[in-house]
Short mmCIF file of C-alpha atoms in Angstrom, two decimals:
data_model
loop_
_atom_site.label_atom_id
_atom_site.label_comp_id
_atom_site.label_asym_id
_atom_site.label_seq_id
_atom_site.Cartn_x
_atom_site.Cartn_y
_atom_site.Cartn_z
CA MET A 14 1.94 28.38 9.77
CA ILE A 15 2.02 30.24 6.44
CA ILE A 16 2.02 26.90 4.61
CA TYR A 17 -1.06 25.71 6.55
CA ARG A 18 -2.94 28.93 5.83
CA TYR A 19 -2.08 28.65 2.14
CA ILE A 20 -3.25 25.02 1.92
CA ALA A 21 -6.38 25.79 3.95
CA TYR A 22 -7.17 28.68 1.62
CA GLN A 23 -6.81 26.41 -1.42
CA VAL A 24 -9.05 23.79 0.20
CA LEU A 25 -11.65 26.44 1.03
CA ILE A 26 -11.63 27.57 -2.61
CA GLY A 27 -12.04 23.91 -3.59
CA PHE A 28 -15.07 23.61 -1.30
CA ILE A 29 -16.61 26.72 -2.88
CA ILE A 30 -16.02 25.39 -6.40
CA SER A 31 -17.52 22.00 -5.52
CA THR A 32 -20.56 23.65 -3.93
CA ALA A 33 -20.99 25.89 -6.97
CA VAL A 34 -21.10 22.77 -9.17
CA LEU A 35 -23.04 20.28 -7.03
CA LEU A 36 -25.67 22.52 -5.41
CA PRO A 37 -27.12 23.91 -8.67
CA LEU A 38 -27.07 20.40 -10.15
CA PHE A 39 -29.13 18.86 -7.33
CA SER A 40 -31.40 21.91 -7.22
CA PHE A 41 -32.02 21.60 -10.95
CA PHE A 42 -33.38 18.09 -10.40
CA ASP A 43 -35.63 19.45 -7.63
CA LEU A 44 -36.88 22.15 -9.98
CA LEU A 45 -37.63 19.66 -12.75
CA ASP A 46 -39.69 17.63 -10.30
CA GLN A 47 -41.65 20.69 -9.17
CA LEU A 48 -42.35 21.93 -12.69
CA ASP A 49 -44.57 18.87 -13.17
CA TYR A 50 -47.01 20.41 -10.65
CA VAL A 51 -47.22 23.81 -12.35
CA GLY A 52 -50.85 24.49 -13.21
CA SER A 53 -52.27 22.51 -10.29
CA GLY A 54 -54.24 24.79 -8.00
CA THR A 55 -52.48 28.15 -7.97
CA TYR A 56 -49.02 26.60 -8.31
CA ARG A 57 -46.99 28.62 -10.82
CA ALA A 58 -43.47 28.41 -12.22
CA ILE A 59 -42.32 31.11 -9.81
CA ASP A 60 -43.65 28.97 -6.93
CA ALA A 61 -41.55 26.05 -8.17
CA PHE A 62 -38.45 28.26 -8.24
CA LEU A 63 -39.20 29.63 -4.76
CA TYR A 64 -39.81 26.15 -3.35
CA THR A 65 -36.50 24.97 -4.82
CA ALA A 66 -34.69 28.01 -3.40
CA MET A 67 -36.00 27.34 0.11
CA LEU A 68 -34.62 23.80 -0.09
CA LEU A 69 -31.08 24.99 -0.86
CA PRO A 70 -29.81 24.75 2.78
CA ARG A 71 -31.17 21.20 3.03
CA ARG A 72 -29.52 20.20 -0.24
CA PHE A 73 -26.21 21.72 0.89
CA ILE A 74 -26.33 19.65 4.06
CA GLN A 75 -26.99 16.51 2.02
CA ILE A 76 -24.08 17.10 -0.37
CA ALA A 77 -21.63 18.27 2.33
CA PRO A 78 -19.70 14.94 2.37
CA PHE A 79 -19.21 15.11 -1.39
CA VAL A 80 -18.27 18.79 -1.23
CA ALA A 81 -15.57 17.72 1.22
CA LEU A 82 -14.36 14.94 -1.09
CA LEU A 83 -14.37 16.84 -4.38
CA GLY A 84 -13.23 20.12 -2.81
CA THR A 85 -10.17 18.54 -1.22
CA VAL A 86 -9.33 16.63 -4.40
CA VAL A 87 -9.63 19.87 -6.41
CA ALA A 88 -7.38 21.77 -3.98
CA LEU A 89 -4.69 19.16 -3.38
CA GLY A 90 -4.88 17.95 -6.97
CA LYS A 91 -4.20 21.49 -8.19
CA LEU A 92 -1.21 21.72 -5.85
CA ALA A 93 0.02 18.34 -7.10
CA VAL A 94 -0.35 19.29 -10.76
CA HIS A 95 1.75 22.44 -10.19
CA SER A 96 4.35 20.39 -8.24
CA GLU A 97 3.68 22.38 -5.07
CA LEU A 98 3.06 19.23 -3.05
CA ILE A 99 6.41 17.85 -4.22
CA ALA A 100 8.10 21.10 -3.18
CA LEU A 101 6.47 20.89 0.26
CA ARG A 102 7.63 17.31 0.74
CA VAL A 103 11.15 18.20 -0.38
CA ALA A 104 11.09 21.03 2.17
CA GLY A 105 10.43 18.46 4.87
CA VAL A 106 6.68 18.87 5.30
CA SER A 107 5.20 15.42 5.76
CA PRO A 108 1.91 14.36 4.17
CA ARG A 109 0.38 14.00 7.63
CA ARG A 110 1.21 17.64 8.43
CA ILE A 111 -0.14 18.74 5.04
CA SER A 112 -3.39 16.88 5.75
CA LEU A 113 -4.02 18.96 8.90
CA ALA A 114 -5.09 21.95 6.80
CA PRO A 115 -7.90 20.12 4.95
CA LEU A 116 -9.08 18.60 8.22
CA GLY A 117 -9.21 22.06 9.81
CA VAL A 118 -11.33 23.41 6.94
CA GLY A 119 -13.47 20.27 7.21
CA ILE A 120 -14.20 21.07 10.84
CA LEU A 121 -15.40 24.53 9.77
CA LEU A 122 -17.61 22.84 7.17
CA LEU A 123 -19.11 20.59 9.84
CA LEU A 124 -19.74 23.61 12.08
CA CYS A 125 -21.52 25.37 9.22
CA VAL A 126 -23.59 22.26 8.55
CA ALA A 127 -24.52 21.96 12.24
CA ILE A 128 -25.74 25.58 12.34
CA LEU A 129 -27.76 25.12 9.15
CA GLU A 130 -29.17 21.83 10.43
CA GLN A 131 -30.43 23.30 13.68
CA PHE A 132 -31.42 26.88 12.84
CA VAL A 133 -31.90 27.32 9.08
CA ALA A 134 -32.65 24.23 6.98
CA PRO A 135 -35.59 22.78 9.01
CA GLN A 136 -37.43 26.08 9.18
CA LEU A 137 -37.01 26.82 5.49
CA GLN A 138 -37.90 23.27 4.45
CA GLN A 139 -41.08 23.30 6.53
CA LYS A 140 -42.03 26.69 5.11
CA ALA A 141 -41.40 25.34 1.63
CA ILE A 142 -43.69 22.37 2.29
CA THR A 143 -46.41 24.66 3.65
CA TYR A 144 -46.01 27.15 0.82
CA ARG A 145 -46.30 24.38 -1.76
CA ALA A 146 -49.35 22.89 -0.01
CA ILE A 147 -51.11 26.25 -0.03
CA ALA A 148 -50.40 26.79 -3.72
CA LEU A 149 -51.63 23.29 -4.52
CA GLU A 150 -54.73 23.98 -2.40
CA GLN A 151 -54.03 21.13 -0.04
CA SER A 152 -53.48 22.44 3.48
CA ALA A 153 -51.75 25.24 5.28
CA GLU A 154 -49.98 25.79 8.58
CA LEU A 155 -50.78 29.37 9.48
CA GLY A 156 -47.94 30.41 11.69
CA ARG A 157 -46.33 29.13 14.82
CA ASN A 158 -48.65 27.47 17.38
CA LEU A 159 -51.71 28.11 15.19
CA GLY A 160 -51.85 24.56 13.92
CA ILE A 161 -52.65 23.12 10.52
CA TRP A 162 -55.85 24.13 8.76
CA THR A 163 -57.66 22.52 5.86
CA ARG A 164 -61.27 22.35 4.63
CA ASN A 165 -63.77 21.07 2.11
CA GLU A 166 -67.17 22.46 1.17
CA GLN A 167 -68.85 22.09 4.57
CA ASN A 168 -66.07 21.29 7.05
CA ILE A 169 -63.10 23.18 8.44
CA LEU A 170 -60.46 21.09 10.20
CA ARG A 171 -57.73 22.35 12.49
CA ILE A 172 -55.02 20.02 13.75
CA GLY A 173 -52.82 21.38 16.51
CA HIS A 174 -50.02 19.04 15.51
CA MET A 175 -49.47 15.58 14.10
CA LEU A 176 -47.84 13.28 16.64
CA HIS A 177 -47.16 10.84 13.83
CA ALA A 178 -48.81 9.74 10.60
CA LYS A 179 -51.71 8.01 12.39
CA ARG A 180 -52.29 10.21 15.43
CA ALA A 181 -53.12 13.90 15.76
CA ALA A 182 -53.59 16.12 18.80
CA ASP A 183 -55.69 19.19 19.58
CA ILE A 184 -58.42 18.74 16.98
CA GLU A 185 -61.15 21.20 16.04
CA ILE A 186 -63.86 20.50 13.45
CA LEU A 187 -66.28 23.18 12.30
CA HIS A 188 -69.29 21.86 10.37
CA LEU A 189 -71.14 24.40 8.24
CA ASP A 190 -74.46 24.29 6.44
CA LYS A 191 -74.79 24.92 2.71
CA GLU A 192 -75.13 28.64 3.32
CA GLY A 193 -71.94 28.80 5.34
CA PHE A 194 -73.46 29.10 8.81
CA LEU A 195 -71.86 27.20 11.68
CA LEU A 196 -73.85 24.14 12.78
CA THR A 197 -71.47 22.29 15.12
CA HIS A 198 -68.07 22.79 16.64
CA THR A 199 -66.27 19.60 17.66
CA GLN A 200 -63.19 19.68 19.85
CA ALA A 201 -61.11 16.59 20.63
CA GLN A 202 -57.89 16.04 22.51
CA TYR A 203 -56.66 13.30 20.16
CA ALA A 204 -57.62 11.73 16.87
CA ASP A 205 -56.48 8.25 15.83
CA ILE A 206 -56.71 7.55 12.10
CA ILE A 207 -58.02 4.00 12.05
CA ASP A 208 -58.97 3.88 8.37
CA ASN A 209 -58.56 5.91 5.22
CA ASP A 210 -61.44 8.19 6.19
CA ILE A 211 -62.45 7.17 9.74
CA TRP A 212 -60.95 9.07 12.66
CA GLU A 213 -61.54 8.00 16.26
CA LEU A 214 -61.77 11.14 18.39
CA SER A 215 -60.89 11.01 22.10
CA HIS A 216 -62.14 13.30 24.91
CA VAL A 217 -64.69 14.99 22.68
CA ILE A 218 -66.79 18.11 23.23
CA VAL A 219 -69.47 18.83 20.61
CA ARG A 220 -71.16 22.24 20.62
CA THR A 221 -74.33 22.52 18.55
CA PHE A 222 -75.58 25.94 17.45
CA LYS A 223 -79.37 25.99 17.07
CA ASP A 224 -82.03 28.67 17.56
CA ASP A 225 -79.63 31.11 19.23
CA GLN A 226 -78.65 28.41 21.70
CA ILE A 227 -75.44 26.47 22.20
CA LEU A 228 -75.83 22.89 23.35
CA ALA A 229 -72.68 21.11 24.56
CA THR A 230 -72.28 17.34 24.81
CA ARG A 231 -69.26 15.36 25.95
CA ALA A 232 -68.03 11.89 25.05
CA ASN A 233 -64.96 9.81 25.79
CA SER A 234 -64.72 8.84 22.14
CA SER A 235 -66.58 9.14 18.87
CA ASN A 236 -65.94 8.41 15.21
CA TRP A 237 -65.73 11.08 12.53
CA THR A 238 -65.76 10.54 8.79
CA SER A 239 -62.88 12.64 7.51
CA PHE A 240 -62.73 14.29 4.11
CA LEU A 241 -58.96 13.74 3.94
CA ASN A 242 -57.43 10.87 2.01
CA PRO A 243 -54.00 9.37 2.86
CA GLU A 244 -52.22 11.64 0.39
CA ASP A 245 -53.79 14.70 2.02
CA ILE A 246 -52.82 13.49 5.48
CA ALA A 247 -49.22 13.16 4.31
CA THR A 248 -49.20 16.88 3.51
CA LEU A 249 -50.08 17.63 7.14
CA THR A 250 -47.11 15.81 8.58
CA LYS A 251 -43.59 17.08 8.63
CA PRO A 252 -41.09 14.70 7.02
CA PRO A 253 -38.59 13.42 9.59
CA GLU A 254 -35.64 14.91 7.68
CA SER A 255 -37.27 18.34 7.87
CA LEU A 256 -37.06 18.41 11.67
CA SER A 257 -34.10 19.85 13.53
CA PRO A 258 -31.98 17.54 15.71
CA LEU A 259 -33.56 18.86 18.93
CA GLU A 260 -37.06 18.43 17.51
CA LEU A 261 -36.20 14.89 16.50
CA VAL A 262 -34.84 14.08 19.96
CA ARG A 263 -38.02 15.33 21.65
CA HIS A 264 -40.27 13.57 19.14
CA VAL A 265 -38.45 10.25 19.42
CA GLU A 266 -38.66 10.43 23.23
CA PHE A 267 -42.38 11.13 23.05
CA LEU A 268 -43.10 8.30 20.63
CA ARG A 269 -41.13 5.81 22.69
CA SER A 270 -42.66 6.97 25.98
CA THR A 271 -46.12 6.29 24.54
CA GLY A 272 -45.15 2.94 23.05
CA GLN A 273 -45.28 4.09 19.43
CA ASP A 274 -43.00 3.28 16.52
CA ALA A 275 -40.18 5.83 16.39
CA ASP A 276 -37.81 4.08 13.98
CA SER A 277 -38.21 6.50 11.06
CA TYR A 278 -37.61 9.54 13.28
CA ALA A 279 -34.75 7.85 15.13
CA LEU A 280 -33.16 6.94 11.81
CA ALA A 281 -33.48 10.55 10.61
CA LEU A 282 -31.80 11.72 13.82
CA TRP A 283 -28.90 9.27 13.62
CA ARG A 284 -28.44 9.96 9.90
CA LYS A 285 -27.59 13.55 10.78
CA VAL A 286 -24.76 12.20 12.94
CA GLY A 287 -23.89 9.70 10.22
CA SER A 288 -23.63 12.53 7.69
CA ALA A 289 -20.98 14.21 9.88
CA LEU A 290 -19.03 10.95 10.05
CA MET A 291 -19.32 10.56 6.29
CA THR A 292 -17.95 14.09 5.80
CA ILE A 293 -14.92 13.21 7.92
CA ALA A 294 -14.53 9.97 5.98
CA MET A 295 -14.60 11.80 2.65
CA LEU A 296 -11.94 14.23 3.88
CA LEU A 297 -9.70 11.38 5.01
CA LEU A 298 -10.31 9.51 1.79
CA SER A 299 -9.42 12.46 -0.43
CA ILE A 300 -5.94 12.93 1.08
CA PRO A 301 -4.35 9.57 0.11
CA PHE A 302 -6.40 9.74 -3.06
CA VAL A 303 -4.29 12.70 -4.18
CA PHE A 304 -0.94 11.70 -2.68
CA GLY A 305 -1.29 8.15 -3.95
CA SER A 306 -1.61 9.31 -7.56
CA ILE A 307 0.35 12.53 -7.56
CA ARG A 308 1.44 12.27 -11.21
CA THR A 309 -1.98 11.66 -12.72
CA GLY A 310 -4.07 14.44 -14.20
CA LEU A 311 -6.51 16.42 -12.10
CA SER A 312 -9.42 15.56 -14.39
CA ASN A 313 -8.89 11.83 -13.85
CA LYS A 314 -8.87 12.32 -10.10
CA LEU A 315 -12.07 14.34 -10.19
CA VAL A 316 -13.88 11.74 -12.31
CA PHE A 317 -12.77 8.93 -10.01
CA ALA A 318 -13.70 10.94 -6.91
CA ALA A 319 -17.14 11.73 -8.37
CA LEU A 320 -17.73 8.02 -9.07
CA ILE A 321 -16.74 7.16 -5.50
CA GLY A 322 -19.08 9.86 -4.17
CA ILE A 323 -22.02 8.61 -6.25
CA ALA A 324 -21.40 5.01 -5.22
CA VAL A 325 -21.19 5.92 -1.53
CA TYR A 326 -24.34 8.06 -1.75
CA LEU A 327 -26.36 5.30 -3.40
CA LEU A 328 -25.06 2.69 -0.97
CA ASP A 329 -25.96 4.92 1.99
CA GLN A 330 -29.51 5.36 0.66
CA ILE A 331 -29.92 1.63 0.09
CA ILE A 332 -28.65 0.75 3.57
CA ALA A 333 -30.94 3.33 5.23
CA ASN A 334 -34.07 2.15 3.41
CA ALA A 335 -33.23 -1.52 3.90
CA GLY A 336 -32.58 -0.93 7.59
CA LEU A 337 -35.95 0.79 8.00
CA ILE A 338 -37.78 -2.04 6.21
CA LEU A 339 -35.97 -4.74 8.17
CA ARG A 340 -36.42 -2.76 11.43
CA LEU A 341 -32.71 -2.79 12.22
CA ASN A 342 -31.18 -0.60 14.91
CA PRO A 343 -31.41 3.00 13.57
CA ALA A 344 -28.09 4.05 15.10
CA LEU A 345 -26.28 1.08 13.56
CA VAL A 346 -27.88 1.63 10.15
CA ALA A 347 -27.11 5.36 10.10
CA LEU A 348 -23.56 5.23 11.49
CA MET A 349 -22.29 2.07 9.79
CA PRO A 350 -21.55 3.63 6.36
CA GLY A 351 -19.59 6.53 7.85
CA ILE A 352 -17.63 4.35 10.27
CA THR A 353 -16.84 1.86 7.50
CA MET A 354 -15.60 4.61 5.20
CA ILE A 355 -13.45 6.09 7.98
CA MET A 356 -11.86 2.68 8.57
CA LEU A 357 -11.19 2.20 4.85
CA ALA A 358 -9.73 5.70 4.55
CA ASN A 359 -7.51 5.06 7.57
CA ILE A 360 -6.18 1.86 6.02
CA TRP A 361 -5.46 3.72 2.77
CA LEU A 362 -3.75 6.53 4.69
CA ARG A 363 -1.41 4.06 6.41
CA ARG A 364 -0.52 2.36 3.15
CA THR A 365 0.09 5.67 1.37
CA PHE A 366 2.14 7.32 4.08
#
């Protein structure tokens, strides 16, 4: 038991070291991207730093598999370099028993990722998107259940929520005159974006304010020329990866129940499961990686492990995008890389031990 606690402690330290290296690196790239927007609207350098900081939980979730790989290699590689692994094997501790400690710490890592994925990362990422949109003078979501608000010179638009990129629900449009007085208030249950600037409103109520009177008219549908372009509309939608697993489940069910395309949201949901499988695969892969080359230097192991991590990450991104373009089964596309890596790691484990 003391041996397991000692190994687990070393692996935990390895995870912390890997996180301390990888997380700032990925965040630095995010910051460089955001600094290009400094000066647009009211977007300042401090806004870029704050936006990057709010994305830290999301970035940690994304690099978790590689934290598991590099952290375990760092921990077990350090033990190998100091001949502690040899001493443990001489004492009768098998490699399989030694590997239980990293797997236990890996389970704690997955638990941490699951908590962040459901309760922390989505909320912070969505706030970051809203904060950035406000600073860039695009659109703003003013609190929970208040909807998304945006405007131009003579129109104020409120969208209750975007069902997907081409359909919105709970629409309100306030049309003002040049002096800022309200002329009409349009309320619609749904809005289908049928062109770049043409919205088809459904179940419409138009209230006209004239001479101290309010005239209301109703229509099943009507067209409205929007002041939003496609880029602006994109700022009103929440990226699939920014939604929590439960939000994704509900949204996928809704889209499918109404006969709409749910592939991108289903893929985002299954990729969260696939990320957990990939984390397990990286843990399994790191164990024979160390034991199979116990006499080589730690630096060589780290370089090789980093190259494997980069290759797996790029391959996973390529498979996901290709699967979405080719309209392949989202579950198969998301889970295949993790399952494949687990199988390869298992084969390597058997050959090593």
